[in-house]
Coordinates of C-alpha atoms in Angstrom, one line a residue:
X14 CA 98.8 100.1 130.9
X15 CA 98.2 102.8 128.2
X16 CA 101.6 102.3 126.9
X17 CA 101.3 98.5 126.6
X18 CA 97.8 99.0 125.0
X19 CA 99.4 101.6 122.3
X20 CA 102.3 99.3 121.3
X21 CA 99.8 96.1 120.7
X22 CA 97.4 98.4 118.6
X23 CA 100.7 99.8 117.2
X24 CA 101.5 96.7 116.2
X25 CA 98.0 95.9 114.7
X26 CA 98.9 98.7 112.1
X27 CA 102.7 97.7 111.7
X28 CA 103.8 95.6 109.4
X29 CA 105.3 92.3 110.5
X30 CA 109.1 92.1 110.9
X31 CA 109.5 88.1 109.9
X32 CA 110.8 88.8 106.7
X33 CA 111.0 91.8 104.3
X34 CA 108.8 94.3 103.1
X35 CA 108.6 96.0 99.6
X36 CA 105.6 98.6 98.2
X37 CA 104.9 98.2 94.7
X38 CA 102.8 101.3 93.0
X39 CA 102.6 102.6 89.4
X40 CA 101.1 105.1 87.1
X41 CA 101.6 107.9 89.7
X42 CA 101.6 110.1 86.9
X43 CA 103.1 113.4 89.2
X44 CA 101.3 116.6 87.4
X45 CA 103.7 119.5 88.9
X46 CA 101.7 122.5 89.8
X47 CA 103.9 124.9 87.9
X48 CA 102.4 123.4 84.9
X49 CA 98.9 125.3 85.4
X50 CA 99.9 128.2 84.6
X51 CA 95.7 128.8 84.4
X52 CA 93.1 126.5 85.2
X53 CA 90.1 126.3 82.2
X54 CA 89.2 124.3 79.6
X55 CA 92.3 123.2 78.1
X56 CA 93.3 121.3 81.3
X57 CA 89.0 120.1 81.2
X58 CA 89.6 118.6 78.2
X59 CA 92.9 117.0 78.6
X60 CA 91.3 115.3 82.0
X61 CA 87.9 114.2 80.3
X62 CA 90.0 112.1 77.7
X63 CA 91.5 110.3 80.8
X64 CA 90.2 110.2 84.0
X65 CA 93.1 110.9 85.8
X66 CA 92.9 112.7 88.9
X67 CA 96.0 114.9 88.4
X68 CA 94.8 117.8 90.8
X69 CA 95.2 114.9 93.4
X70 CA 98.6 113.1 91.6
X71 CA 101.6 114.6 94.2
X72 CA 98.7 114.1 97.6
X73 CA 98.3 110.5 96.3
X74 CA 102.1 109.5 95.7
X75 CA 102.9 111.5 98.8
X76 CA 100.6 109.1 100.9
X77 CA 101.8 105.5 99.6
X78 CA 105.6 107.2 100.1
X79 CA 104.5 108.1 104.0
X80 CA 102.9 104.7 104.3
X81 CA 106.0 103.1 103.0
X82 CA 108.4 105.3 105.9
X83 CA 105.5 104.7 108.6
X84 CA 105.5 100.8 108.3
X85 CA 109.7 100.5 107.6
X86 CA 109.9 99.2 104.2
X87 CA 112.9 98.0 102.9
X88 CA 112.3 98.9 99.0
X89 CA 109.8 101.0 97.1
X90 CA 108.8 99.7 93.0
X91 CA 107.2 102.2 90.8
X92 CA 106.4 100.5 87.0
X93 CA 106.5 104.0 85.3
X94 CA 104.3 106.5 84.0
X95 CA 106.1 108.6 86.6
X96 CA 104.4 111.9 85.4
X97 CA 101.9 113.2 83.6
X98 CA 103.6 113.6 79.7
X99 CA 107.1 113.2 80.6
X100 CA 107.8 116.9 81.5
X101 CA 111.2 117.6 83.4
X102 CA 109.6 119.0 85.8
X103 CA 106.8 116.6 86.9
X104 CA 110.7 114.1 86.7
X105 CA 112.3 116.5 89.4
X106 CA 109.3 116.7 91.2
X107 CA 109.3 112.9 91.4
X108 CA 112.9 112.7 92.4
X109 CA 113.3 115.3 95.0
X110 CA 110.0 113.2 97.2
X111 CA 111.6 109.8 96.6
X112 CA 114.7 111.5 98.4
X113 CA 112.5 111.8 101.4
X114 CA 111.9 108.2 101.4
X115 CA 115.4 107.0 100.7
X116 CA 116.7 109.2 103.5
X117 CA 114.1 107.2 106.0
X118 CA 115.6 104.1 104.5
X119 CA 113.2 102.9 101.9
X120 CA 115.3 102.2 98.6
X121 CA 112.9 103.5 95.5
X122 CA 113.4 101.8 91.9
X123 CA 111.4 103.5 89.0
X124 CA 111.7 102.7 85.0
X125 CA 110.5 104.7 82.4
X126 CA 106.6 104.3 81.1
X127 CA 105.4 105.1 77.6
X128 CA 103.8 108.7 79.3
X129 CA 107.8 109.6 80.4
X130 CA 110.7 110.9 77.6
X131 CA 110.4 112.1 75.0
X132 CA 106.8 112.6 74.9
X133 CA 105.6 115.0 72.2
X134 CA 102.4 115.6 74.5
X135 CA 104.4 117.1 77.0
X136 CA 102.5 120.8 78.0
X137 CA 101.7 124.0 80.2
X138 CA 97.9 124.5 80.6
X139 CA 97.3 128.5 80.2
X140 CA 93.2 128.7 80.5
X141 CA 91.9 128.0 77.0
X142 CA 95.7 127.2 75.2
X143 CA 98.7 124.9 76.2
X144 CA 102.1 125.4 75.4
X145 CA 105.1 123.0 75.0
X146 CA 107.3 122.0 77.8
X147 CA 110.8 120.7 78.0
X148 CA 110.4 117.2 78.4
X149 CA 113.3 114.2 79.0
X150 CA 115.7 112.0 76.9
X151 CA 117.1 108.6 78.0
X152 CA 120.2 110.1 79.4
X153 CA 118.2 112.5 81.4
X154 CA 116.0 110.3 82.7
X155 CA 118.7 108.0 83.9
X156 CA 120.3 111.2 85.2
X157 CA 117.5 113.1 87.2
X158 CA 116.7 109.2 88.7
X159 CA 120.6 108.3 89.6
X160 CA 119.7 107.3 92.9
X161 CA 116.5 105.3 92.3
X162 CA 117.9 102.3 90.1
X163 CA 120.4 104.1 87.4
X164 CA 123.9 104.6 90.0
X165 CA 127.1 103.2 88.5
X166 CA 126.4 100.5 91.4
X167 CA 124.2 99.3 89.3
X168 CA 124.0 96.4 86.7
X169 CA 122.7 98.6 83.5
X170 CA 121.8 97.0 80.0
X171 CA 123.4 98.8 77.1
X172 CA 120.4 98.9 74.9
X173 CA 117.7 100.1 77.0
X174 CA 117.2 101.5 80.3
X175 CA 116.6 98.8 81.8
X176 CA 118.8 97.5 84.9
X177 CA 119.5 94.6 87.6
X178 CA 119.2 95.0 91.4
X179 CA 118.8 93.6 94.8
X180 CA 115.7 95.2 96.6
X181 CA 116.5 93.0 99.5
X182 CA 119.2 90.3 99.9
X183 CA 118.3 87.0 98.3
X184 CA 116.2 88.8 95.7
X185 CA 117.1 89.8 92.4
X186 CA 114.5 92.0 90.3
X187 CA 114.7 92.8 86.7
X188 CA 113.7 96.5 85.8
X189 CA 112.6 96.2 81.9
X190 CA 112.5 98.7 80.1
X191 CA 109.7 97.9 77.4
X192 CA 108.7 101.3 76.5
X193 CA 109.2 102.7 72.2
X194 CA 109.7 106.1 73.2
X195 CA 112.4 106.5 70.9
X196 CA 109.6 106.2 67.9
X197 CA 107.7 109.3 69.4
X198 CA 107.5 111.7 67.2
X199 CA 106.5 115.8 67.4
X200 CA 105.9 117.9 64.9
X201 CA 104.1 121.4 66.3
X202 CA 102.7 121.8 69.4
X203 CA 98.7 120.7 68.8
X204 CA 99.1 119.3 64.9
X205 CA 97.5 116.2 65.0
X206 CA 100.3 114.4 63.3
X207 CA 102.0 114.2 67.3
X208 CA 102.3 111.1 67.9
X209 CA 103.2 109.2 71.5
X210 CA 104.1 105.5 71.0
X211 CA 101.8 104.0 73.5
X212 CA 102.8 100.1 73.1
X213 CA 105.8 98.4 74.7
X214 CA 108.3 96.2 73.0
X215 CA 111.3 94.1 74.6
X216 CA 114.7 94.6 72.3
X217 CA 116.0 91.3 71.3
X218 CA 119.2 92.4 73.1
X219 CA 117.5 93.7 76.0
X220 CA 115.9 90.3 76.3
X221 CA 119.1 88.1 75.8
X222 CA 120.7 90.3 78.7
X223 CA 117.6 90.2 80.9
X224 CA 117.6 85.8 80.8
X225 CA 121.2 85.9 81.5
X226 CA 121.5 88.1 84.3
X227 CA 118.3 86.0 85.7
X228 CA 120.6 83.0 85.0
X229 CA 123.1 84.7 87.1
X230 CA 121.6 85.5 89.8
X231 CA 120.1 81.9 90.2
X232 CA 123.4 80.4 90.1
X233 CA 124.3 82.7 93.3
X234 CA 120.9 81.1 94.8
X235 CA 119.1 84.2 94.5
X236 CA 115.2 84.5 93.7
X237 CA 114.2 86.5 90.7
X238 CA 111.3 88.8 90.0
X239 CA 110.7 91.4 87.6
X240 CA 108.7 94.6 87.0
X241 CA 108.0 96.3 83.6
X242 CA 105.4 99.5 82.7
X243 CA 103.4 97.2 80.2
X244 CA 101.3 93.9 80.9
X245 CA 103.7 90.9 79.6
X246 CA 100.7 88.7 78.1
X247 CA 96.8 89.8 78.2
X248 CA 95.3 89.4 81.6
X249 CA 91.6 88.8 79.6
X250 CA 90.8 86.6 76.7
X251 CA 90.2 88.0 73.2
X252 CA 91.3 91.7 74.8
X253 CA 94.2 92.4 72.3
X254 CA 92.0 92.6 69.3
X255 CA 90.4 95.3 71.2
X256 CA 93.1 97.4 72.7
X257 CA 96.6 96.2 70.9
X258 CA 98.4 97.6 73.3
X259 CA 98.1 96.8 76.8
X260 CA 100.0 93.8 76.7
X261 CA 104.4 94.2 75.0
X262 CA 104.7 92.7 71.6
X263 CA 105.7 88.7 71.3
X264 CA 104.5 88.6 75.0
X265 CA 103.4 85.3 75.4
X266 CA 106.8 83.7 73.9
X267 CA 108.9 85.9 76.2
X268 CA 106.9 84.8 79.3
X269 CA 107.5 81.3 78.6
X270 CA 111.1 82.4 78.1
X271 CA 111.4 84.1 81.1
X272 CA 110.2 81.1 82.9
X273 CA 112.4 78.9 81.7
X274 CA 115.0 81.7 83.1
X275 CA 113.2 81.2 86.4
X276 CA 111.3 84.1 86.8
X277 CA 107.6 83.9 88.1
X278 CA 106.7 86.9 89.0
X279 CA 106.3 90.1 87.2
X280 CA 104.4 93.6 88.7
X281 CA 103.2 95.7 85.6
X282 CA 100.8 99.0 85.4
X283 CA 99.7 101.2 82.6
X284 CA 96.4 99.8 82.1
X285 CA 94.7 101.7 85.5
X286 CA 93.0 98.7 86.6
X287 CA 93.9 96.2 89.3
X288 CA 94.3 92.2 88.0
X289 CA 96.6 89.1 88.2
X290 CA 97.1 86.7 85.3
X291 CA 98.4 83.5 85.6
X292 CA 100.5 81.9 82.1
X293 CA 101.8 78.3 82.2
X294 CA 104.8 76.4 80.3
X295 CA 103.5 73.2 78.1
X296 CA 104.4 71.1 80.9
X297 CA 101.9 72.6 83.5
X298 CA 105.1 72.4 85.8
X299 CA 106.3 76.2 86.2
X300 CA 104.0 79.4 85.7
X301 CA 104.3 83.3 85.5
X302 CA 102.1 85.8 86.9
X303 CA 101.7 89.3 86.0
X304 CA 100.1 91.2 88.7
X305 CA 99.4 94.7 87.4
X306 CA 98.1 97.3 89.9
X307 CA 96.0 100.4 89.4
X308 CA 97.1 104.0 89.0
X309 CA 97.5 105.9 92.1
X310 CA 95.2 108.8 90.7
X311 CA 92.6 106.6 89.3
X312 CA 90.2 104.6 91.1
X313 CA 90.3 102.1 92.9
X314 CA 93.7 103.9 93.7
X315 CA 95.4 100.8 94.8
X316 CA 99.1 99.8 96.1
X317 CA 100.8 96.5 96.7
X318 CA 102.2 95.6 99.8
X319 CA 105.0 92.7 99.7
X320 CA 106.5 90.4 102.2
X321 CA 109.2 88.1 101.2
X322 CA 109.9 85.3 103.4
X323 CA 113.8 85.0 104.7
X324 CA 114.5 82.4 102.5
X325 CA 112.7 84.6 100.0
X326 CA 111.3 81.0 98.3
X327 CA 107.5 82.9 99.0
X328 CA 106.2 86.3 98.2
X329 CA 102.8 87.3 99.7
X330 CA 100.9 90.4 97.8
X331 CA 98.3 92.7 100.1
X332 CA 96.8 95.5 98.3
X333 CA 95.7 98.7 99.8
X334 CA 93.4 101.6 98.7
X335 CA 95.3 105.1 98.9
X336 CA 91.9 105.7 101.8
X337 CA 92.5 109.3 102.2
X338 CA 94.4 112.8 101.3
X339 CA 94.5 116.0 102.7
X340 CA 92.2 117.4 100.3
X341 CA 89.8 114.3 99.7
X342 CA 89.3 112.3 103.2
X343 CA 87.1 110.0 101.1
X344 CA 89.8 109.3 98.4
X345 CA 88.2 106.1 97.6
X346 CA 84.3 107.6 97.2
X347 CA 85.7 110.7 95.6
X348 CA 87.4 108.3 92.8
X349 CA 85.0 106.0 92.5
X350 CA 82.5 109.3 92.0
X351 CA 85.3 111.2 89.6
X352 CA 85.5 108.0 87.2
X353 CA 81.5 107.4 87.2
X354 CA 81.4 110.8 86.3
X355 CA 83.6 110.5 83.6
X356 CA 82.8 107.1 82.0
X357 CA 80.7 109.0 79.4
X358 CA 83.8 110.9 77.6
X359 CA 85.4 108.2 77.8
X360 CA 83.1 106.3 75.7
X361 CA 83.3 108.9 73.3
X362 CA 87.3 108.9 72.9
X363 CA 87.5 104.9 73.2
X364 CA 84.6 105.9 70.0
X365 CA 87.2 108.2 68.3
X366 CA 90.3 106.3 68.6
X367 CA 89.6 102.6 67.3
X368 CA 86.9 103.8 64.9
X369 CA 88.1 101.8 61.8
X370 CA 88.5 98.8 63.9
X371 CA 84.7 99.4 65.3
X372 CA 83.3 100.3 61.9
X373 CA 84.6 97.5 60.0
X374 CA 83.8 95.1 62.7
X375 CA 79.7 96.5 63.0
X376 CA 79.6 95.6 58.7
X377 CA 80.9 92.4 59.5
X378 CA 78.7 91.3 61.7
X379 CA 75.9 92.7 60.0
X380 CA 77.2 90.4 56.3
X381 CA 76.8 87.2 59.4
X382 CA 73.7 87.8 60.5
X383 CA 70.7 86.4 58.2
X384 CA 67.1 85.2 58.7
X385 CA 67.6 82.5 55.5
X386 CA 64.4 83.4 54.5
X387 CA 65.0 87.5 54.4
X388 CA 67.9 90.1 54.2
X389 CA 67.8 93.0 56.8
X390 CA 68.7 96.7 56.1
X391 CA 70.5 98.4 58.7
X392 CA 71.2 102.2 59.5
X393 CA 74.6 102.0 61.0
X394 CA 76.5 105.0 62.9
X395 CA 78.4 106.8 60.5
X396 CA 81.1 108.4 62.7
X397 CA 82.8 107.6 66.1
X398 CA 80.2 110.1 68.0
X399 CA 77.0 108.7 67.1
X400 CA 78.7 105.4 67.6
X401 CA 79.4 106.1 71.1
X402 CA 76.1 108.1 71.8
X403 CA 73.9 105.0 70.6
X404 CA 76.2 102.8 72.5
X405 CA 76.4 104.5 75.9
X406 CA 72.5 105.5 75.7
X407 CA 71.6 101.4 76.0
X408 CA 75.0 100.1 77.5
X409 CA 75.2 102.9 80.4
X410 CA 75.2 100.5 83.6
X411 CA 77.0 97.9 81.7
X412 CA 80.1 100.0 80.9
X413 CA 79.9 102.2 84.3
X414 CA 79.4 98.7 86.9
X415 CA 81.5 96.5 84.7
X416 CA 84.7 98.4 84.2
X417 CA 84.7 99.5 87.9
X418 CA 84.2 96.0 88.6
X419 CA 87.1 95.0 86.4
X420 CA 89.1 98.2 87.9
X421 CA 88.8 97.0 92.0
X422 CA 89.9 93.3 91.4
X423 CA 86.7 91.4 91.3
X424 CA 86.9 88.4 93.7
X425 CA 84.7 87.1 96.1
X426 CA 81.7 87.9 94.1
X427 CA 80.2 84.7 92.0
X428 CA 77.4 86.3 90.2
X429 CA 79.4 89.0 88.9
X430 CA 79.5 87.2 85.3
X431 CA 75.6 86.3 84.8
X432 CA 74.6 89.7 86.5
X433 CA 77.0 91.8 83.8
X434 CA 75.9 88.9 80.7
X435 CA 72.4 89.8 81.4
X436 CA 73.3 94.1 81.4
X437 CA 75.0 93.8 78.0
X438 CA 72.5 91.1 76.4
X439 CA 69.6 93.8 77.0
X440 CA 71.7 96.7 76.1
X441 CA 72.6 95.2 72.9
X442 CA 69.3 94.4 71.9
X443 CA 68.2 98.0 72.3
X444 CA 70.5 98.7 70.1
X445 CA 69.9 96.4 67.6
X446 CA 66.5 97.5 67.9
X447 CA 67.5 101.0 66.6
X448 CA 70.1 99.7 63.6
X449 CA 67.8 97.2 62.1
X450 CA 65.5 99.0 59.7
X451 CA 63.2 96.2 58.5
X452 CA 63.1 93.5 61.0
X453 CA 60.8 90.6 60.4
X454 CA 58.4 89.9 63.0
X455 CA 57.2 86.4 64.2
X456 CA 54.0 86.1 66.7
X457 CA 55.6 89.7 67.6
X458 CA 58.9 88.7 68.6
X459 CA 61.5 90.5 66.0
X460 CA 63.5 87.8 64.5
X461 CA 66.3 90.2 63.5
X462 CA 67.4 92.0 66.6
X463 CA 66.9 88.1 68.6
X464 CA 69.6 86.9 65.7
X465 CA 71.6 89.7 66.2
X466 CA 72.0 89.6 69.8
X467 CA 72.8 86.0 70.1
X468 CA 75.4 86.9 67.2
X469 CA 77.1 89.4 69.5
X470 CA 76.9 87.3 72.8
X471 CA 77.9 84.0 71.3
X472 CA 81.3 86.4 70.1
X473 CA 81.2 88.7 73.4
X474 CA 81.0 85.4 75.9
X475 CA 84.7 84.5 76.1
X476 CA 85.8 87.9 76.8
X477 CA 82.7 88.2 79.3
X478 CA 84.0 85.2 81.1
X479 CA 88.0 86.2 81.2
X480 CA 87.2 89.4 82.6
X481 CA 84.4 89.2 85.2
X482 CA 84.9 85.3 86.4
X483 CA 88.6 85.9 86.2
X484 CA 89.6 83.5 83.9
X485 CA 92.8 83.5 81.3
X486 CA 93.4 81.2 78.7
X487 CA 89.4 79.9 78.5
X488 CA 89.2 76.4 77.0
X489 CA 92.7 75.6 77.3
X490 CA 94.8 73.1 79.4
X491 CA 96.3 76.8 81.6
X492 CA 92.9 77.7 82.4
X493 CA 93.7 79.2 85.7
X494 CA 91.9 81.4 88.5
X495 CA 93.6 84.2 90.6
X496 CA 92.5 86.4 93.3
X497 CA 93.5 89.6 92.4
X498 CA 94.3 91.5 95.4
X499 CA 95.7 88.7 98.0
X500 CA 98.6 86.3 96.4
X501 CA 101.2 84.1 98.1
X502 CA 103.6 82.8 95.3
X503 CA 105.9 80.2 95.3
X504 CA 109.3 81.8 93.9
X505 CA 110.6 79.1 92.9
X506 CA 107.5 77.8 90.7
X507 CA 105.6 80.2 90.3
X508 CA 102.9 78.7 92.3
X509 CA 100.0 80.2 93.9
X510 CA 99.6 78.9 97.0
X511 CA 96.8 80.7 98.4
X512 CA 93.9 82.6 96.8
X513 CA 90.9 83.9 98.1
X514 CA 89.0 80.5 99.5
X515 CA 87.6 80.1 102.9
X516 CA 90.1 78.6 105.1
X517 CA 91.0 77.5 108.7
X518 CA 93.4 78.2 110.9
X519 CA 94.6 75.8 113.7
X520 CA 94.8 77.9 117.2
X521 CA 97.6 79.9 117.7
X522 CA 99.9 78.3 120.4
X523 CA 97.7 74.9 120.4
X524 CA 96.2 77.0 123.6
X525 CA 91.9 77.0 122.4
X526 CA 91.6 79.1 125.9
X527 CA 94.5 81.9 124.8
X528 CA 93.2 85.4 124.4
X529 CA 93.6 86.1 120.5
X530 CA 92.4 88.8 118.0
X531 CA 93.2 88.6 114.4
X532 CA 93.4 91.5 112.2
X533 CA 93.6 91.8 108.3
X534 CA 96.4 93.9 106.8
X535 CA 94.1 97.0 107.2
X536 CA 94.3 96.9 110.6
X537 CA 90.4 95.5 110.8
X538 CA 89.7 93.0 113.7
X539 CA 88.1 90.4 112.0
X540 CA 88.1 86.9 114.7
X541 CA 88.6 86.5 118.3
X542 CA 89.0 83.2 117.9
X543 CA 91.7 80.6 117.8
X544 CA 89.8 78.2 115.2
X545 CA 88.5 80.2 112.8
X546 CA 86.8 80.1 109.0
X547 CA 89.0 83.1 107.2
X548 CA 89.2 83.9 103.8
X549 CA 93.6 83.0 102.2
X550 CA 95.7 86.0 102.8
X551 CA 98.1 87.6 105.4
X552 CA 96.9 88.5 108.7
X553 CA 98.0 90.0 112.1
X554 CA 97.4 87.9 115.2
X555 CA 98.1 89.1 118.6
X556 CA 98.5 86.4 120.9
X557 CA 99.5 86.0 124.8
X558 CA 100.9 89.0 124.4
X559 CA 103.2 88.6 121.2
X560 CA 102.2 89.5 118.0
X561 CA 103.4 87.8 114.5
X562 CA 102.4 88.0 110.8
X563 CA 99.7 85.0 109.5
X564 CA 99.4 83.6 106.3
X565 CA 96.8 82.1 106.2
X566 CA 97.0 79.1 102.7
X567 CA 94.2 77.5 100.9

């Protein structure tokens, strides 16, 4: 009896064998120990920049590689940023613990992210000072990661490092290569005139030999997906005039290219924060979705779990939180608390680096805002840091909440939107009330700061609504919802056929009297019963004494 109890809860926690299984992670950003020569404030500073948990970087990528061994996956994706600046050693490191997984029969793929050759950023930490250390070229990239996507078995383009495989039978993927490293440039270790090229950008060549091997391999019947270290198009409205380069250049034409190619399905990183965006062709008829997944060492610390059907015509995407390390049992809490806790620096390097685009936009919207009947005089931060002190002093719990928020995937909460609108409408009117130096005052309600706010919130509302309602493409005919953590795609379309709406199942077995407990892909219990109200997604039922995989479809 104990033996048949352990291999149904085993079960529970095992992933289902109908079809195959492939972990997606990215960003693991793999901080070798040898590069601390001493800990102190050079390695402080370097962290406060980017909250990064890099103390935690080799625990992290050590537990989604274990997970993939423990629950028999057939493949293992990693969309770059391998390590922390590209240093060799972090690229060993990497190398030698994907060996442990391809000897247990997972089959790892990497490509190269902006953070991995030749990065001029590349350093020891020595207390106080860094120092430079040996980082990677091309060649030696595709050298030290031979057996994890760049073997002579393999389909290699000759203008990038980019390359063509078959995770599983029946499934093609694309691994593009989008990343500029060959504009980085170093000059001496610390000059400010180091520059890492943080964008990506698809070579026209690269892009003619990505749609025809797609067009290949959906001539042998194959499926085709891709994965890439940037986001292909903006996953939120109006976000590229903010940050240029979170999304590759010309993205929204290659998508639509790509589509036509019959691909539909693209896993990207770099951005740290877990999302899925949904682009369609004119037609409405065929779509693309980028589903980009957090960095292992920043919070919510999330991986992707895939199961492709046989037939591989469906893919269905669970995510998981990395729950707990060696050193942090709490991994989640302990992220969640080590970003809170460094939201504040951030501010004030978000301040530092798009200054000219934040102090010409503050005098333009200042030349917009008028009374009719009076001009205003404002007293306008002069320099990134008092920017970003005014700013976070009013606009604390709005950038704290709301970022986390957009970090964790935020579904199944409908308020979300009018409960962050409301945070950022007071916030900016506290600040307003500190810029404006004169307002004008009506029955004691300041007509100024009221103007000024509405300004700003009329502008703010579209990006407001694509991030925290989930929207892309706002006021167009694509307008399209997503849940970000639990997908079931269509290969062939590109459809989504289930997202996160309350659904029914029919009894398992047509038996209303069978014994059967249901389980989410965390191994929860979540029904006993047969007929049963459950959100879309993949679950585990146990049933008469047999257990199978559920999906369960809007």
């Amino acid at each position: 009896m104990i033996l048949c109890v352990f291999m149904s809860l085993w079960s529970v926690f095992a992933w289902s064998n109908d079809g195959k299984v492939i972990y997606v992670a990215t960003d693991i950003h793999v901080m070798d120990s040898n590069l601390v020569i001493n800990d102190g404030n050079a390695l402080t500073y370097y962290i406060s920049q980017d909250r990064k948990m890099l103390s935690q970087s080799i625990e992290a990528f050590e537990a989604v590689l274990d997970s993939a061994i423990t629950h028999q996956a057939d493949a293992l994706l990693i969309c770059g940023d391998l390590t922390k600046d590209g240093e060799k050693i972090g690229h060993e490191r990497v190398a030698r613990m994907l060996g442990k997984a391809l000897q247990a029969g997972v089959k790892p793929f990497v490509i190269p992210g902006n953070h991995d050759i030749r990065n001029p950023f590349a350093k020891y930490f020595d207390g106080d000072k860094t120092y430079p250390a040996e980082g990677v070229t091309p060649e030696e990239f595709a050298s030290i990661y031979r057996n994890y996507g760049y073997g002579n078995d393999l389909l290699r383009d000759t203008h990038s490092l980019s390359y063509v495989c078959e995770p599983v039978p029946g499934l093609t993927l694309l691994a593009i290569d989008a990343s500029q490293y060959e504009k980085n440039t170093y000059t001496a270790h610390g000059d400010d005139k180091n520059e890492s090229i943080v964008g990506g950008a698809i070579k026209p060549s690269t892009l003619d030999w990505l749609l025809a091997q797609s067009d290949e391999a959906k001539s042998k019947g194959n499926q085709v997906i891709a994965m890439m270290h940037q986001q292909l198009f903006d996953h939120v409205d109006g976000f590229h005039e903010l940050i240029d380069y979170a999304a590759i250049e010309n993205g929204d034409s290659i998508a639509r290219l790509l589509m036509e190619h019959g691909v539909h399905l693209i896993f990207t990183g770099h951005m740290h924060y877990t999302d899925a965006a949904t682009t369609w062709n004119e037609g409405h008829t065929a779509s693309l979705t980028d589903v980009t997944t957090s960095s292992t060492i920043a919070y919510p610390s999330h991986y992707r779990v895939l199961t492709v059907s046989d037939d591989c015509s469906t893919l269905s995407i669970d995510t998981h939180h990395i729950s707990s390390l060696p050193s942090q049992p709490d991994y989640v809490q302990f992220g969640r608390t080590f970003m809170e806790n460094g939201m504040e620096s951030m501010t004030y390097a978000m301040s530092r680096e798009q200054w000219g685009l934040i102090e010409q936009t503050m005098k333009d919207y200042c030349k917009e805002i008028k009374l009719g009947f009076a001009s205003l005089t404002f007293h306008l931060p002069e320099t990134p840091e008092e920017f970003a002190c005014l700013t976070y002093k009013h606009l604390n719990t709005f950038i704290n909440d709301g970022w986390l928020s957009v970090q964790e995937g935020n579904e199944h909460d409908q308020d979300v939107y009018d409960r962050y609108y409301k945070k950022l409408r007071s916030g900016v009117y506290k600040i307003m009330g500190e810029i404006i130096e004169n307002d004008i005052y009506l029955l004691g309600t300041p007509l100024g700061r009221n103007a000024a706010r509405d300004l700003i919130m009329k502008k703010a509302d579209p990006l407001l609504k694509s991030m925290f309602e989930d929207l892309t493409q706002i006021g167009t005919e694509n307008e399209d919802r997503t849940d970000d953590l639990h997908l079931i795609i269509d290969l062939g379309s590109g459809k989504i056929l289930s997202e996160s709406e309350p659904a029914r199942i029919i009894p398992v077995h047509g038996d209303k009297t069978a014994e059967i407990r249901i389980y989410n892909m965390q191994g929860q219990l979540v029904s006993s019963q047969g007929d049963s109200v459950l959100p879309a997604g993949c679950y585990i039922i146990i049933s008469n004494g047999k257990t199978r995989k559920f999906l369960v479809r809007q």
